[in-house]
């Protein structure tokens, strides 16, 4: 019975943590460049079931024979980011940029560098290329990019050209293995151990006038959330029933 309590509790804890992940994915289903989180569930170690049997001996003795295994529930082993590309949505805006590979390198005023797939860029009052949050977009030289007031063209490899076709700057675009990045915001990431990253293999495949949507599918996330909630409720009912049974058993034993 105690094993049953533990099994129900661990299943409830896993469902509760997974529910938080799904709720965050749903909240960011419309966030540009957002990458959904997924939870990896793993089973708790099984516990052997033993049967005691009397054996002939000068003194009363019993031996134990293992007759099977019993599961003790699941737990959330780890959370991971799903870096699959979201759908590209055409906006036609000059400084809306979307990537097929890699990440834009950006920096805040304190000099902290981040990576993002959120390509909602614009000019600030000084002509610097900035994100929707006001962070500076970095060029290949690691410095903020200054743009002229006239319209510019951005090539698929990240080169920024003026109206005459002269190259003004090149966007700093780097690719990373999934384990080299940690989340630093809704659509921002930070390299682990200051990993430098590498130029995307085959090029960044940049699209001007497009934005990358969140890769969280609202219907799929809601369906998963309902399933997780049912799992939580079922184990909650089991836990309540076992608690009542245990209370009754303790009461009966106390009267003996």
Short mmCIF file of C-alpha atoms in Angstrom, two decimals:
data_model
loop_
_atom_site.label_atom_id
_atom_site.label_comp_id
_atom_site.label_asym_id
_atom_site.label_seq_id
_atom_site.Cartn_x
_atom_site.Cartn_y
_atom_site.Cartn_z
CA UNK A 1 0.00 0.00 0.00
CA UNK A 2 2.87 2.38 0.83
CA UNK A 3 4.38 1.57 -2.57
CA UNK A 4 1.07 2.53 -4.14
CA UNK A 5 1.14 5.90 -2.40
CA UNK A 6 4.65 6.54 -3.67
CA UNK A 7 3.76 5.48 -7.21
CA UNK A 8 0.72 7.78 -7.35
CA UNK A 9 2.68 10.69 -5.87
CA UNK A 10 5.58 10.44 -8.33
CA UNK A 11 3.15 10.25 -11.26
CA UNK A 12 1.35 13.37 -9.97
CA UNK A 13 4.64 15.24 -9.58
CA UNK A 14 5.70 14.36 -13.15
CA UNK A 15 2.31 15.46 -14.52
CA UNK A 16 2.46 18.72 -12.56
CA UNK A 17 5.92 19.62 -13.89
CA UNK A 18 4.99 18.62 -17.43
CA UNK A 19 1.83 20.74 -17.18
CA UNK A 20 3.97 23.81 -16.44
CA UNK A 21 6.02 23.17 -19.60
CA UNK A 22 2.91 22.76 -21.75
CA UNK A 23 1.31 25.89 -20.28
CA UNK A 24 4.42 27.91 -21.18
CA UNK A 25 4.37 26.52 -24.73
CA UNK A 26 0.72 27.50 -25.09
CA UNK A 27 1.38 31.00 -23.74
CA UNK A 28 4.09 31.47 -26.40
CA UNK A 29 2.26 29.90 -29.34
CA UNK A 30 2.23 33.32 -31.04
CA UNK A 31 5.71 34.47 -29.94
CA UNK A 32 7.96 35.07 -32.94
CA UNK A 33 10.99 32.77 -32.93
CA UNK A 34 9.86 30.81 -29.84
CA UNK A 35 11.09 27.22 -29.48
CA UNK A 36 8.87 24.85 -27.51
CA UNK A 37 10.04 22.88 -24.51
CA UNK A 38 9.50 19.15 -24.28
CA UNK A 39 9.75 16.94 -21.21
CA UNK A 40 11.40 13.55 -21.20
CA UNK A 41 9.68 11.13 -18.81
CA UNK A 42 11.56 8.17 -17.34
CA UNK A 43 10.30 5.39 -15.06
CA UNK A 44 11.36 5.14 -11.45
CA UNK A 45 13.34 1.99 -10.62
CA UNK A 46 11.14 -1.11 -10.27
CA UNK A 47 10.87 -2.71 -6.84
CA UNK A 48 11.10 -6.54 -6.54
CA UNK A 49 8.13 -8.38 -5.01
CA UNK A 50 9.10 -11.17 -2.66
CA UNK A 51 7.05 -14.04 -1.20
CA UNK A 52 7.91 -15.43 2.18
CA UNK A 53 7.60 -19.19 2.70
CA UNK A 54 8.28 -21.39 5.79
CA UNK A 55 11.05 -23.98 5.56
CA UNK A 56 11.74 -26.96 7.80
CA UNK A 57 14.44 -26.08 10.31
CA UNK A 58 15.20 -26.52 13.98
CA UNK A 59 14.04 -22.96 14.49
CA UNK A 60 11.22 -21.19 12.76
CA UNK A 61 12.67 -19.61 9.65
CA UNK A 62 11.40 -18.10 6.45
CA UNK A 63 12.97 -17.54 3.07
CA UNK A 64 12.09 -14.95 0.46
CA UNK A 65 11.47 -15.78 -3.18
CA UNK A 66 11.31 -12.96 -5.72
CA UNK A 67 8.13 -13.43 -7.75
CA UNK A 68 8.10 -10.26 -9.85
CA UNK A 69 8.62 -6.53 -10.14
CA UNK A 70 6.34 -3.58 -9.44
CA UNK A 71 6.65 -0.16 -11.02
CA UNK A 72 6.90 2.94 -8.84
CA UNK A 73 5.79 5.62 -11.26
CA UNK A 74 7.50 8.09 -13.56
CA UNK A 75 9.46 11.28 -13.12
CA UNK A 76 10.52 14.11 -15.41
CA UNK A 77 14.08 13.17 -16.30
CA UNK A 78 14.90 16.39 -18.15
CA UNK A 79 13.52 19.26 -20.16
CA UNK A 80 14.80 19.90 -23.65
CA UNK A 81 14.23 22.57 -26.27
CA UNK A 82 12.76 21.56 -29.61
CA UNK A 83 14.75 23.56 -32.16
CA UNK A 84 12.68 22.54 -35.17
CA UNK A 85 11.92 25.46 -37.46
CA UNK A 86 8.58 27.21 -37.19
CA UNK A 87 6.52 28.26 -40.19
CA UNK A 88 7.70 31.34 -42.09
CA UNK A 89 5.14 34.13 -42.37
CA UNK A 90 5.51 36.84 -45.02
CA UNK A 91 5.20 40.42 -43.77
CA UNK A 92 6.85 42.41 -46.54
CA UNK A 93 8.58 44.65 -43.99
CA UNK A 94 12.10 45.71 -44.95
CA UNK A 95 13.77 44.66 -41.68
CA UNK A 96 11.73 41.57 -40.84
CA UNK A 97 14.21 38.71 -41.26
CA UNK A 98 13.81 34.95 -40.91
CA UNK A 99 16.48 32.24 -40.83
CA UNK A 100 16.47 28.70 -42.11
CA UNK A 101 19.66 27.82 -40.21
CA UNK A 102 21.47 29.37 -37.27
CA UNK A 103 20.72 32.26 -34.92
CA UNK A 104 21.08 36.04 -35.00
CA UNK A 105 23.67 37.35 -32.53
CA UNK A 106 22.45 40.30 -30.46
CA UNK A 107 23.64 42.20 -27.40
CA UNK A 108 22.07 44.39 -24.75
CA UNK A 109 23.45 47.73 -23.53
CA UNK A 110 25.50 45.94 -20.85
CA UNK A 111 27.30 43.90 -23.51
CA UNK A 112 25.63 40.57 -22.71
CA UNK A 113 25.35 38.54 -25.89
CA UNK A 114 22.26 36.50 -26.78
CA UNK A 115 21.07 34.41 -29.70
CA UNK A 116 17.62 34.53 -31.22
CA UNK A 117 15.47 33.55 -34.18
CA UNK A 118 13.20 36.53 -33.58
CA UNK A 119 13.94 38.71 -36.61
CA UNK A 120 11.65 41.66 -35.87
CA UNK A 121 14.31 44.32 -36.44
CA UNK A 122 14.14 48.08 -36.93
CA UNK A 123 16.30 51.22 -36.85
CA UNK A 124 16.63 53.20 -33.65
CA UNK A 125 17.03 56.99 -33.61
CA UNK A 126 20.79 56.62 -34.23
CA UNK A 127 20.34 54.27 -37.17
CA UNK A 128 21.44 51.14 -35.29
CA UNK A 129 19.77 47.87 -36.24
CA UNK A 130 17.90 46.74 -33.10
CA UNK A 131 15.47 44.01 -32.05
CA UNK A 132 11.91 44.58 -30.91
CA UNK A 133 13.28 44.65 -27.33
CA UNK A 134 15.87 47.32 -28.22
CA UNK A 135 18.90 44.99 -28.27
CA UNK A 136 21.63 45.68 -30.82
CA UNK A 137 21.99 43.28 -33.76
CA UNK A 138 25.63 42.38 -34.30
CA UNK A 139 27.60 42.31 -37.55
CA UNK A 140 30.36 39.90 -38.54
CA UNK A 141 32.87 42.17 -36.77
CA UNK A 142 31.00 41.71 -33.48
CA UNK A 143 29.84 45.34 -33.42
CA UNK A 144 26.34 46.84 -33.72
CA UNK A 145 25.22 47.48 -37.29
CA UNK A 146 24.55 51.06 -38.41
CA UNK A 147 22.12 51.45 -41.30
CA UNK A 148 21.43 54.41 -43.59
CA UNK A 149 17.92 55.87 -43.60
CA UNK A 150 17.37 54.57 -47.13
CA UNK A 151 15.94 51.07 -47.69
CA UNK A 152 18.42 48.20 -47.72
CA UNK A 153 18.47 44.72 -49.17
CA UNK A 154 19.49 41.66 -47.17
CA UNK A 155 20.80 38.69 -49.12
CA UNK A 156 20.20 35.02 -48.23
CA UNK A 157 23.73 34.78 -46.78
CA UNK A 158 23.18 37.76 -44.45
CA UNK A 159 24.90 40.56 -46.36
CA UNK A 160 23.24 43.98 -46.07
CA UNK A 161 23.38 46.02 -49.30
CA UNK A 162 22.50 49.63 -49.97
CA UNK A 163 20.42 50.82 -52.93
CA UNK A 164 23.52 50.80 -55.18
CA UNK A 165 24.36 47.20 -54.28
CA UNK A 166 27.32 48.08 -52.04
CA UNK A 167 27.74 45.84 -48.98
CA UNK A 168 27.28 47.81 -45.76
CA UNK A 169 27.68 44.98 -43.25
CA UNK A 170 27.18 41.29 -42.74
CA UNK A 171 24.91 39.85 -40.06
CA UNK A 172 26.64 37.69 -37.46
CA UNK A 173 24.78 34.39 -37.77
CA UNK A 174 26.01 31.32 -35.92
CA UNK A 175 24.75 27.77 -35.48
CA UNK A 176 25.02 25.61 -32.36
CA UNK A 177 24.38 22.05 -31.31
CA UNK A 178 21.24 21.79 -29.10
CA UNK A 179 23.32 21.03 -26.00
CA UNK A 180 25.35 24.21 -26.46
CA UNK A 181 22.42 26.56 -25.81
CA UNK A 182 20.42 27.41 -22.71
CA UNK A 183 17.20 29.41 -22.63
CA UNK A 184 17.56 33.04 -21.57
CA UNK A 185 14.06 34.33 -22.32
CA UNK A 186 10.98 33.62 -24.38
CA UNK A 187 12.86 33.60 -27.70
CA UNK A 188 16.41 34.23 -26.51
CA UNK A 189 19.23 31.79 -25.82
CA UNK A 190 22.71 31.97 -24.40
CA UNK A 191 25.68 29.76 -25.39
CA UNK A 192 26.80 27.33 -22.68
CA UNK A 193 30.42 27.90 -21.59
CA UNK A 194 30.66 30.75 -24.13
CA UNK A 195 30.60 28.34 -27.07
CA UNK A 196 31.49 30.40 -30.18
CA UNK A 197 29.23 28.56 -32.59
CA UNK A 198 29.95 27.99 -36.27
CA UNK A 199 28.64 29.46 -39.53
CA UNK A 200 25.56 27.49 -40.62
CA UNK A 201 26.35 24.64 -42.97
CA UNK A 202 24.88 25.51 -46.34
CA UNK A 203 24.35 29.11 -45.31
CA UNK A 204 21.70 30.75 -43.11
CA UNK A 205 19.06 30.78 -45.85
CA UNK A 206 17.89 34.21 -44.74
CA UNK A 207 14.55 35.54 -46.00
CA UNK A 208 13.91 39.28 -46.03
CA UNK A 209 10.33 40.33 -45.39
CA UNK A 210 9.52 37.14 -43.46
CA UNK A 211 9.25 36.16 -39.79
CA UNK A 212 9.55 32.72 -38.20
CA UNK A 213 6.50 31.77 -36.15
CA UNK A 214 6.63 29.80 -32.91
CA UNK A 215 7.09 26.06 -33.43
CA UNK A 216 4.53 25.33 -30.70
CA UNK A 217 1.35 23.92 -32.27
CA UNK A 218 -1.55 25.19 -30.18
CA UNK A 219 -3.84 22.22 -30.87
CA UNK A 220 -1.11 19.68 -30.13
CA UNK A 221 -0.09 21.45 -26.91
CA UNK A 222 -3.70 21.72 -25.70
CA UNK A 223 -4.32 18.02 -26.44
CA UNK A 224 -1.20 17.06 -24.49
CA UNK A 225 -2.24 19.34 -21.62
CA UNK A 226 -5.65 17.66 -21.36
CA UNK A 227 -4.00 14.22 -21.32
CA UNK A 228 -1.58 15.31 -18.58
CA UNK A 229 -4.43 16.77 -16.52
CA UNK A 230 -6.36 13.50 -16.75
CA UNK A 231 -3.26 11.60 -15.64
CA UNK A 232 -2.90 13.94 -12.66
CA UNK A 233 -6.56 13.58 -11.69
CA UNK A 234 -6.49 9.78 -11.99
CA UNK A 235 -3.45 9.47 -9.75
CA UNK A 236 -4.93 11.99 -7.33
CA UNK A 237 -8.03 9.76 -7.01
CA UNK A 238 -5.81 6.70 -6.45
CA UNK A 239 -3.82 8.55 -3.81
CA UNK A 240 -6.98 9.62 -1.98
CA UNK A 241 -8.38 6.07 -2.06
CA UNK A 242 -5.14 4.57 -0.75
CA UNK A 243 -4.95 7.20 1.98
CA UNK A 244 -8.50 6.33 3.10
CA UNK A 245 -7.72 2.62 3.06
CA UNK A 246 -4.53 3.14 5.04
CA UNK A 247 -6.39 5.24 7.60
CA UNK A 248 -9.01 2.52 8.00
CA UNK A 249 -6.36 -0.17 8.34
CA UNK A 250 -4.54 1.82 11.03
CA UNK A 251 -7.80 2.29 12.90
CA UNK A 252 -8.66 -1.44 12.77
CA UNK A 253 -5.19 -2.43 13.97
CA UNK A 254 -5.44 0.04 16.81
CA UNK A 255 -8.57 -1.72 18.14
CA UNK A 256 -6.90 -5.13 18.21
#
